[in-house]
Amino acid sequence: MRPAQFFMRRSEMPIVRWFAIIIIDMFRSLPLVTTLFTAAVVLLLFLPSWLEGDKFWWVIFGFALFFACYQAIPKGQFEAVKAHEPQTFEAEP
């Protein structure tokens, strides 16, 4: 099994792949402030009272979701980054 099969965006299951693509592209298009406001204020308006909890944890969840979406890069971009990595050279004495 290839390691790329573990990533949702590169999944071979169409439903999982399209769900991941929609979520990732939606959160990439929003500013961080909007995501944090939504997680801390707006989302709590629609949750039942037993699930609300502390706003701090919802903000942490917003940060985690926002930055996780930026870690999910398509296969072609990942290969381009690997190709342009700076090479390490040893200096001659």
PDB file of N, CA and C in Angstrom:
ATOM      1  N   MET A   1       0.852  -1.176   0.000  1.00  0.00           N
ATOM      2  CA  MET A   1       0.000   0.000   0.000  1.00  0.00           C
ATOM      3  C   MET A   1       0.896   1.238   0.000  1.00  0.00           C
ATOM      4  N   ARG A   2       0.589   2.184  -0.858  1.00  0.00           N
ATOM      5  CA  ARG A   2       1.363   3.425  -0.931  1.00  0.00           C
ATOM      6  C   ARG A   2       0.963   4.350   0.212  1.00  0.00           C
ATOM      7  N   PRO A   3       1.912   5.158   0.724  1.00  0.00           N
ATOM      8  CA  PRO A   3       1.561   6.100   1.794  1.00  0.00           C
ATOM      9  C   PRO A   3       0.553   7.150   1.365  1.00  0.00           C
ATOM     10  N   ALA A   4       0.476   7.461   0.071  1.00  0.00           N
ATOM     11  CA  ALA A   4      -0.455   8.488  -0.398  1.00  0.00           C
ATOM     12  C   ALA A   4      -1.909   8.086  -0.192  1.00  0.00           C
ATOM     13  N   GLN A   5      -2.184   6.819   0.021  1.00  0.00           N
ATOM     14  CA  GLN A   5      -3.560   6.374   0.214  1.00  0.00           C
ATOM     15  C   GLN A   5      -4.108   6.788   1.568  1.00  0.00           C
ATOM     16  N   PHE A   6      -3.244   7.210   2.486  1.00  0.00           N
ATOM     17  CA  PHE A   6      -3.704   7.604   3.812  1.00  0.00           C
ATOM     18  C   PHE A   6      -4.206   9.037   3.864  1.00  0.00           C
ATOM     19  N   PHE A   7      -3.960   9.814   2.822  1.00  0.00           N
ATOM     20  CA  PHE A   7      -4.404  11.196   2.802  1.00  0.00           C
ATOM     21  C   PHE A   7      -5.808  11.266   2.219  1.00  0.00           C
ATOM     22  N   MET A   8      -6.677  12.014   2.891  1.00  0.00           N
ATOM     23  CA  MET A   8      -8.064  12.096   2.442  1.00  0.00           C
ATOM     24  C   MET A   8      -8.196  12.750   1.078  1.00  0.00           C
ATOM     25  N   ARG A   9      -7.396  13.770   0.821  1.00  0.00           N
ATOM     26  CA  ARG A   9      -7.519  14.484  -0.449  1.00  0.00           C
ATOM     27  C   ARG A   9      -7.095  13.621  -1.623  1.00  0.00           C
ATOM     28  N   ARG A  10      -6.246  12.643  -1.376  1.00  0.00           N
ATOM     29  CA  ARG A  10      -5.780  11.747  -2.439  1.00  0.00           C
ATOM     30  C   ARG A  10      -6.433  10.365  -2.353  1.00  0.00           C
ATOM     31  N   SER A  11      -7.516  10.267  -1.629  1.00  0.00           N
ATOM     32  CA  SER A  11      -8.191   8.991  -1.455  1.00  0.00           C
ATOM     33  C   SER A  11      -8.724   8.458  -2.783  1.00  0.00           C
ATOM     34  N   GLU A  12      -8.801   7.153  -2.873  1.00  0.00           N
ATOM     35  CA  GLU A  12      -9.357   6.528  -4.071  1.00  0.00           C
ATOM     36  C   GLU A  12     -10.875   6.410  -3.989  1.00  0.00           C
ATOM     37  N   MET A  13     -11.454   6.701  -2.824  1.00  0.00           N
ATOM     38  CA  MET A  13     -12.906   6.705  -2.659  1.00  0.00           C
ATOM     39  C   MET A  13     -13.428   8.087  -3.044  1.00  0.00           C
ATOM     40  N   PRO A  14     -14.275   8.179  -4.064  1.00  0.00           N
ATOM     41  CA  PRO A  14     -14.702   9.486  -4.574  1.00  0.00           C
ATOM     42  C   PRO A  14     -15.430  10.346  -3.546  1.00  0.00           C
ATOM     43  N   ILE A  15     -16.269   9.745  -2.710  1.00  0.00           N
ATOM     44  CA  ILE A  15     -17.028  10.531  -1.733  1.00  0.00           C
ATOM     45  C   ILE A  15     -16.090  11.168  -0.720  1.00  0.00           C
ATOM     46  N   VAL A  16     -15.137  10.415  -0.213  1.00  0.00           N
ATOM     47  CA  VAL A  16     -14.169  10.943   0.753  1.00  0.00           C
ATOM     48  C   VAL A  16     -13.307  12.014   0.099  1.00  0.00           C
ATOM     49  N   ARG A  17     -12.854  11.758  -1.112  1.00  0.00           N
ATOM     50  CA  ARG A  17     -11.989  12.710  -1.812  1.00  0.00           C
ATOM     51  C   ARG A  17     -12.712  14.032  -2.051  1.00  0.00           C
ATOM     52  N   TRP A  18     -13.947  14.002  -2.543  1.00  0.00           N
ATOM     53  CA  TRP A  18     -14.665  15.242  -2.826  1.00  0.00           C
ATOM     54  C   TRP A  18     -15.047  15.977  -1.549  1.00  0.00           C
ATOM     55  N   PHE A  19     -15.407  15.244  -0.493  1.00  0.00           N
ATOM     56  CA  PHE A  19     -15.698  15.884   0.792  1.00  0.00           C
ATOM     57  C   PHE A  19     -14.462  16.616   1.305  1.00  0.00           C
ATOM     58  N   ALA A  20     -13.301  15.968   1.241  1.00  0.00           N
ATOM     59  CA  ALA A  20     -12.056  16.596   1.705  1.00  0.00           C
ATOM     60  C   ALA A  20     -11.697  17.804   0.858  1.00  0.00           C
ATOM     61  N   ILE A  21     -11.858  17.706  -0.446  1.00  0.00           N
ATOM     62  CA  ILE A  21     -11.533  18.829  -1.330  1.00  0.00           C
ATOM     63  C   ILE A  21     -12.427  20.029  -1.035  1.00  0.00           C
ATOM     64  N   ILE A  22     -13.710  19.794  -0.820  1.00  0.00           N
ATOM     65  CA  ILE A  22     -14.634  20.896  -0.533  1.00  0.00           C
ATOM     66  C   ILE A  22     -14.292  21.562   0.793  1.00  0.00           C
ATOM     67  N   ILE A  23     -14.062  20.776   1.827  1.00  0.00           N
ATOM     68  CA  ILE A  23     -13.734  21.335   3.146  1.00  0.00           C
ATOM     69  C   ILE A  23     -12.418  22.092   3.099  1.00  0.00           C
ATOM     70  N   ILE A  24     -11.397  21.503   2.482  1.00  0.00           N
ATOM     71  CA  ILE A  24     -10.078  22.140   2.424  1.00  0.00           C
ATOM     72  C   ILE A  24     -10.141  23.443   1.649  1.00  0.00           C
ATOM     73  N   ASP A  25     -10.775  23.444   0.488  1.00  0.00           N
ATOM     74  CA  ASP A  25     -10.849  24.662  -0.304  1.00  0.00           C
ATOM     75  C   ASP A  25     -11.702  25.739   0.372  1.00  0.00           C
ATOM     76  N   MET A  26     -12.736  25.328   1.104  1.00  0.00           N
ATOM     77  CA  MET A  26     -13.561  26.295   1.816  1.00  0.00           C
ATOM     78  C   MET A  26     -12.752  26.986   2.911  1.00  0.00           C
ATOM     79  N   PHE A  27     -12.010  26.221   3.706  1.00  0.00           N
ATOM     80  CA  PHE A  27     -11.248  26.830   4.798  1.00  0.00           C
ATOM     81  C   PHE A  27     -10.031  27.588   4.297  1.00  0.00           C
ATOM     82  N   ARG A  28      -9.472  27.207   3.166  1.00  0.00           N
ATOM     83  CA  ARG A  28      -8.360  27.976   2.602  1.00  0.00           C
ATOM     84  C   ARG A  28      -8.815  29.326   2.081  1.00  0.00           C
ATOM     85  N   SER A  29     -10.053  29.430   1.672  1.00  0.00           N
ATOM     86  CA  SER A  29     -10.545  30.693   1.121  1.00  0.00           C
ATOM     87  C   SER A  29     -10.995  31.669   2.204  1.00  0.00           C
ATOM     88  N   LEU A  30     -11.131  31.215   3.444  1.00  0.00           N
ATOM     89  CA  LEU A  30     -11.569  32.087   4.534  1.00  0.00           C
ATOM     90  C   LEU A  30     -10.373  32.632   5.304  1.00  0.00           C
ATOM     91  N   PRO A  31     -10.454  33.889   5.788  1.00  0.00           N
ATOM     92  CA  PRO A  31      -9.399  34.399   6.663  1.00  0.00           C
ATOM     93  C   PRO A  31      -9.435  33.697   8.025  1.00  0.00           C
ATOM     94  N   LEU A  32      -8.312  33.701   8.711  1.00  0.00           N
ATOM     95  CA  LEU A  32      -8.226  33.045  10.017  1.00  0.00           C
ATOM     96  C   LEU A  32      -9.185  33.676  11.012  1.00  0.00           C
ATOM     97  N   VAL A  33      -9.329  34.993  10.980  1.00  0.00           N
ATOM     98  CA  VAL A  33     -10.221  35.677  11.920  1.00  0.00           C
ATOM     99  C   VAL A  33     -11.660  35.194  11.736  1.00  0.00           C
ATOM    100  N   THR A  34     -12.075  35.002  10.512  1.00  0.00           N
ATOM    101  CA  THR A  34     -13.432  34.516  10.247  1.00  0.00           C
ATOM    102  C   THR A  34     -13.622  33.109  10.791  1.00  0.00           C
ATOM    103  N   THR A  35     -12.619  32.272  10.615  1.00  0.00           N
ATOM    104  CA  THR A  35     -12.704  30.899  11.124  1.00  0.00           C
ATOM    105  C   THR A  35     -12.784  30.887  12.646  1.00  0.00           C
ATOM    106  N   LEU A  36     -11.966  31.695  13.298  1.00  0.00           N
ATOM    107  CA  LEU A  36     -11.979  31.734  14.765  1.00  0.00           C
ATOM    108  C   LEU A  36     -13.283  32.307  15.298  1.00  0.00           C
ATOM    109  N   PHE A  37     -13.811  33.351  14.668  1.00  0.00           N
ATOM    110  CA  PHE A  37     -15.089  33.922  15.094  1.00  0.00           C
ATOM    111  C   PHE A  37     -16.214  32.917  14.929  1.00  0.00           C
ATOM    112  N   THR A  38     -16.193  32.205  13.816  1.00  0.00           N
ATOM    113  CA  THR A  38     -17.214  31.195  13.576  1.00  0.00           C
ATOM    114  C   THR A  38     -17.131  30.078  14.611  1.00  0.00           C
ATOM    115  N   ALA A  39     -15.911  29.650  14.934  1.00  0.00           N
ATOM    116  CA  ALA A  39     -15.745  28.559  15.900  1.00  0.00           C
ATOM    117  C   ALA A  39     -16.141  28.993  17.312  1.00  0.00           C
ATOM    118  N   ALA A  40     -15.849  30.244  17.680  1.00  0.00           N
ATOM    119  CA  ALA A  40     -16.085  30.684  19.054  1.00  0.00           C
ATOM    120  C   ALA A  40     -17.483  31.232  19.297  1.00  0.00           C
ATOM    121  N   VAL A  41     -18.125  31.786  18.277  1.00  0.00           N
ATOM    122  CA  VAL A  41     -19.405  32.460  18.503  1.00  0.00           C
ATOM    123  C   VAL A  41     -20.538  31.828  17.702  1.00  0.00           C
ATOM    124  N   VAL A  42     -20.390  31.791  16.399  1.00  0.00           N
ATOM    125  CA  VAL A  42     -21.500  31.374  15.530  1.00  0.00           C
ATOM    126  C   VAL A  42     -21.821  29.896  15.702  1.00  0.00           C
ATOM    127  N   LEU A  43     -20.800  29.066  15.757  1.00  0.00           N
ATOM    128  CA  LEU A  43     -21.028  27.624  15.882  1.00  0.00           C
ATOM    129  C   LEU A  43     -21.759  27.280  17.178  1.00  0.00           C
ATOM    130  N   LEU A  44     -21.473  28.029  18.248  1.00  0.00           N
ATOM    131  CA  LEU A  44     -22.113  27.752  19.539  1.00  0.00           C
ATOM    132  C   LEU A  44     -23.607  28.079  19.531  1.00  0.00           C
ATOM    133  N   LEU A  45     -24.042  28.909  18.601  1.00  0.00           N
ATOM    134  CA  LEU A  45     -25.471  29.223  18.515  1.00  0.00           C
ATOM    135  C   LEU A  45     -26.291  28.044  18.014  1.00  0.00           C
ATOM    136  N   PHE A  46     -25.658  27.153  17.255  1.00  0.00           N
ATOM    137  CA  PHE A  46     -26.376  26.037  16.651  1.00  0.00           C
ATOM    138  C   PHE A  46     -26.182  24.716  17.379  1.00  0.00           C
ATOM    139  N   LEU A  47     -25.308  24.686  18.373  1.00  0.00           N
ATOM    140  CA  LEU A  47     -25.044  23.455  19.111  1.00  0.00           C
ATOM    141  C   LEU A  47     -25.985  23.324  20.296  1.00  0.00           C
ATOM    142  N   PRO A  48     -26.320  22.108  20.692  1.00  0.00           N
ATOM    143  CA  PRO A  48     -27.112  21.936  21.909  1.00  0.00           C
ATOM    144  C   PRO A  48     -26.293  22.359  23.128  1.00  0.00           C
ATOM    145  N   SER A  49     -26.962  22.690  24.200  1.00  0.00           N
ATOM    146  CA  SER A  49     -26.282  23.227  25.382  1.00  0.00           C
ATOM    147  C   SER A  49     -25.285  22.247  25.991  1.00  0.00           C
ATOM    148  N   TRP A  50     -25.534  20.967  25.900  1.00  0.00           N
ATOM    149  CA  TRP A  50     -24.618  19.992  26.509  1.00  0.00           C
ATOM    150  C   TRP A  50     -23.329  19.837  25.702  1.00  0.00           C
ATOM    151  N   LEU A  51     -23.297  20.341  24.476  1.00  0.00           N
ATOM    152  CA  LEU A  51     -22.121  20.211  23.622  1.00  0.00           C
ATOM    153  C   LEU A  51     -21.319  21.501  23.515  1.00  0.00           C
ATOM    154  N   GLU A  52     -21.806  22.590  24.088  1.00  0.00           N
ATOM    155  CA  GLU A  52     -21.136  23.876  23.929  1.00  0.00           C
ATOM    156  C   GLU A  52     -19.727  23.886  24.512  1.00  0.00           C
ATOM    157  N   GLY A  53     -19.573  23.600  25.778  1.00  0.00           N
ATOM    158  CA  GLY A  53     -18.250  23.592  26.388  1.00  0.00           C
ATOM    159  C   GLY A  53     -17.644  24.981  26.486  1.00  0.00           C
ATOM    160  N   ASP A  54     -16.318  25.021  26.603  1.00  0.00           N
ATOM    161  CA  ASP A  54     -15.594  26.269  26.753  1.00  0.00           C
ATOM    162  C   ASP A  54     -15.225  26.835  25.385  1.00  0.00           C
ATOM    163  N   LYS A  55     -15.305  28.163  25.241  1.00  0.00           N
ATOM    164  CA  LYS A  55     -14.967  28.790  23.953  1.00  0.00           C
ATOM    165  C   LYS A  55     -13.500  28.583  23.593  1.00  0.00           C
ATOM    166  N   PHE A  56     -12.655  28.477  24.597  1.00  0.00           N
ATOM    167  CA  PHE A  56     -11.223  28.275  24.353  1.00  0.00           C
ATOM    168  C   PHE A  56     -10.975  27.048  23.488  1.00  0.00           C
ATOM    169  N   TRP A  57     -11.657  25.948  23.781  1.00  0.00           N
ATOM    170  CA  TRP A  57     -11.449  24.713  23.021  1.00  0.00           C
ATOM    171  C   TRP A  57     -12.007  24.814  21.608  1.00  0.00           C
ATOM    172  N   TRP A  58     -13.054  25.610  21.419  1.00  0.00           N
ATOM    173  CA  TRP A  58     -13.570  25.811  20.077  1.00  0.00           C
ATOM    174  C   TRP A  58     -12.617  26.658  19.244  1.00  0.00           C
ATOM    175  N   VAL A  59     -11.932  27.606  19.886  1.00  0.00           N
ATOM    176  CA  VAL A  59     -10.926  28.400  19.179  1.00  0.00           C
ATOM    177  C   VAL A  59      -9.733  27.522  18.810  1.00  0.00           C
ATOM    178  N   ILE A  60      -9.316  26.652  19.718  1.00  0.00           N
ATOM    179  CA  ILE A  60      -8.232  25.705  19.423  1.00  0.00           C
ATOM    180  C   ILE A  60      -8.636  24.808  18.250  1.00  0.00           C
ATOM    181  N   PHE A  61      -9.878  24.352  18.251  1.00  0.00           N
ATOM    182  CA  PHE A  61     -10.385  23.539  17.143  1.00  0.00           C
ATOM    183  C   PHE A  61     -10.351  24.324  15.832  1.00  0.00           C
ATOM    184  N   GLY A  62     -10.714  25.616  15.876  1.00  0.00           N
ATOM    185  CA  GLY A  62     -10.667  26.459  14.688  1.00  0.00           C
ATOM    186  C   GLY A  62      -9.254  26.621  14.153  1.00  0.00           C
ATOM    187  N   PHE A  63      -8.279  26.852  15.057  1.00  0.00           N
ATOM    188  CA  PHE A  63      -6.875  26.937  14.649  1.00  0.00           C
ATOM    189  C   PHE A  63      -6.420  25.635  14.011  1.00  0.00           C
ATOM    190  N   ALA A  64      -6.732  24.532  14.660  1.00  0.00           N
ATOM    191  CA  ALA A  64      -6.290  23.227  14.151  1.00  0.00           C
ATOM    192  C   ALA A  64      -6.878  22.937  12.778  1.00  0.00           C
ATOM    193  N   LEU A  65      -8.141  23.220  12.602  1.00  0.00           N
ATOM    194  CA  LEU A  65      -8.786  22.973  11.311  1.00  0.00           C
ATOM    195  C   LEU A  65      -8.228  23.887  10.222  1.00  0.00           C
ATOM    196  N   PHE A  66      -8.016  25.157  10.574  1.00  0.00           N
ATOM    197  CA  PHE A  66      -7.499  26.118   9.601  1.00  0.00           C
ATOM    198  C   PHE A  66      -6.108  25.723   9.110  1.00  0.00           C
ATOM    199  N   PHE A  67      -5.212  25.417  10.035  1.00  0.00           N
ATOM    200  CA  PHE A  67      -3.843  25.106   9.634  1.00  0.00           C
ATOM    201  C   PHE A  67      -3.702  23.686   9.085  1.00  0.00           C
ATOM    202  N   ALA A  68      -4.601  22.792   9.441  1.00  0.00           N
ATOM    203  CA  ALA A  68      -4.581  21.458   8.843  1.00  0.00           C
ATOM    204  C   ALA A  68      -4.949  21.525   7.365  1.00  0.00           C
ATOM    205  N   CYS A  69      -5.821  22.451   7.011  1.00  0.00           N
ATOM    206  CA  CYS A  69      -6.192  22.602   5.600  1.00  0.00           C
ATOM    207  C   CYS A  69      -5.025  23.103   4.772  1.00  0.00           C
ATOM    208  N   TYR A  70      -4.123  23.864   5.361  1.00  0.00           N
ATOM    209  CA  TYR A  70      -2.950  24.322   4.624  1.00  0.00           C
ATOM    210  C   TYR A  70      -1.873  23.250   4.549  1.00  0.00           C
ATOM    211  N   GLN A  71      -1.951  22.228   5.365  1.00  0.00           N
ATOM    212  CA  GLN A  71      -1.003  21.121   5.291  1.00  0.00           C
ATOM    213  C   GLN A  71      -1.399  20.117   4.224  1.00  0.00           C
ATOM    214  N   ALA A  72      -2.633  20.155   3.789  1.00  0.00           N
ATOM    215  CA  ALA A  72      -3.127  19.212   2.778  1.00  0.00           C
ATOM    216  C   ALA A  72      -2.852  19.777   1.392  1.00  0.00           C
ATOM    217  N   ILE A  73      -1.728  19.425   0.831  1.00  0.00           N
ATOM    218  CA  ILE A  73      -1.368  19.934  -0.489  1.00  0.00           C
ATOM    219  C   ILE A  73      -1.554  18.834  -1.520  1.00  0.00           C
ATOM    220  N   PRO A  74      -1.933  19.204  -2.743  1.00  0.00           N
ATOM    221  CA  PRO A  74      -2.086  18.195  -3.793  1.00  0.00           C
ATOM    222  C   PRO A  74      -0.760  17.531  -4.145  1.00  0.00           C
ATOM    223  N   LYS A  75      -0.825  16.379  -4.763  1.00  0.00           N
ATOM    224  CA  LYS A  75       0.359  15.584  -5.074  1.00  0.00           C
ATOM    225  C   LYS A  75       1.346  16.344  -5.951  1.00  0.00           C
ATOM    226  N   GLY A  76       0.874  17.060  -6.948  1.00  0.00           N
ATOM    227  CA  GLY A  76       1.766  17.794  -7.839  1.00  0.00           C
ATOM    228  C   GLY A  76       2.532  18.892  -7.123  1.00  0.00           C
ATOM    229  N   GLN A  77       1.884  19.592  -6.191  1.00  0.00           N
ATOM    230  CA  GLN A  77       2.565  20.637  -5.436  1.00  0.00           C
ATOM    231  C   GLN A  77       3.606  20.038  -4.504  1.00  0.00           C
ATOM    232  N   PHE A  78       3.309  18.896  -3.910  1.00  0.00           N
ATOM    233  CA  PHE A  78       4.261  18.243  -3.019  1.00  0.00           C
ATOM    234  C   PHE A  78       5.517  17.843  -3.786  1.00  0.00           C
ATOM    235  N   GLU A  79       5.334  17.302  -4.980  1.00  0.00           N
ATOM    236  CA  GLU A  79       6.487  16.910  -5.792  1.00  0.00           C
ATOM    237  C   GLU A  79       7.284  18.131  -6.229  1.00  0.00           C
ATOM    238  N   ALA A  80       6.623  19.251  -6.500  1.00  0.00           N
ATOM    239  CA  ALA A  80       7.331  20.469  -6.888  1.00  0.00           C
ATOM    240  C   ALA A  80       8.168  21.013  -5.732  1.00  0.00           C
ATOM    241  N   VAL A  81       7.641  20.939  -4.538  1.00  0.00           N
ATOM    242  CA  VAL A  81       8.405  21.393  -3.369  1.00  0.00           C
ATOM    243  C   VAL A  81       9.621  20.507  -3.153  1.00  0.00           C
ATOM    244  N   LYS A  82       9.437  19.214  -3.287  1.00  0.00           N
ATOM    245  CA  LYS A  82      10.573  18.293  -3.109  1.00  0.00           C
ATOM    246  C   LYS A  82      11.645  18.528  -4.171  1.00  0.00           C
ATOM    247  N   ALA A  83      11.247  18.893  -5.380  1.00  0.00           N
ATOM    248  CA  ALA A  83      12.214  19.132  -6.449  1.00  0.00           C
ATOM    249  C   ALA A  83      13.000  20.416  -6.237  1.00  0.00           C
ATOM    250  N   HIS A  84      12.415  21.391  -5.550  1.00  0.00           N
ATOM    251  CA  HIS A  84      13.077  22.678  -5.345  1.00  0.00           C
ATOM    252  C   HIS A  84      13.689  22.832  -3.967  1.00  0.00           C
ATOM    253  N   GLU A  85      13.841  21.756  -3.221  1.00  0.00           N
ATOM    254  CA  GLU A  85      14.484  21.849  -1.913  1.00  0.00           C
ATOM    255  C   GLU A  85      15.931  22.270  -2.091  1.00  0.00           C
ATOM    256  N   PRO A  86      16.391  23.110  -1.211  1.00  0.00           N
ATOM    257  CA  PRO A  86      17.812  23.488  -1.320  1.00  0.00           C
ATOM    258  C   PRO A  86      18.700  22.294  -0.995  1.00  0.00           C
ATOM    259  N   GLN A  87      19.717  22.145  -1.788  1.00  0.00           N
ATOM    260  CA  GLN A  87      20.649  21.042  -1.580  1.00  0.00           C
ATOM    261  C   GLN A  87      21.698  21.471  -0.552  1.00  0.00           C
ATOM    262  N   THR A  88      22.129  20.551   0.259  1.00  0.00           N
ATOM    263  CA  THR A  88      23.167  20.862   1.232  1.00  0.00           C
ATOM    264  C   THR A  88      24.533  20.543   0.629  1.00  0.00           C
ATOM    265  N   PHE A  89      25.432  21.470   0.756  1.00  0.00           N
ATOM    266  CA  PHE A  89      26.776  21.299   0.247  1.00  0.00           C
ATOM    267  C   PHE A  89      27.762  21.419   1.397  1.00  0.00           C
ATOM    268  N   GLU A  90      28.790  20.625   1.340  1.00  0.00           N
ATOM    269  CA  GLU A  90      29.834  20.729   2.353  1.00  0.00           C
ATOM    270  C   GLU A  90      30.891  21.692   1.857  1.00  0.00           C
ATOM    271  N   ALA A  91      31.297  22.594   2.739  1.00  0.00           N
ATOM    272  CA  ALA A  91      32.345  23.545   2.370  1.00  0.00           C
ATOM    273  C   ALA A  91      33.696  22.867   2.429  1.00  0.00           C
ATOM    274  N   GLU A  92      34.521  23.221   1.489  1.00  0.00           N
ATOM    275  CA  GLU A  92      35.877  22.657   1.462  1.00  0.00           C
ATOM    276  C   GLU A  92      36.772  23.479   2.395  1.00  0.00           C
ATOM    277  N   PRO A  93      37.618  22.818   3.170  1.00  0.00           N
ATOM    278  CA  PRO A  93      38.489  23.581   4.092  1.00  0.00           C
ATOM    279  C   PRO A  93      39.595  24.323   3.382  1.00  0.00           C
TER     280      PRO A  93
END
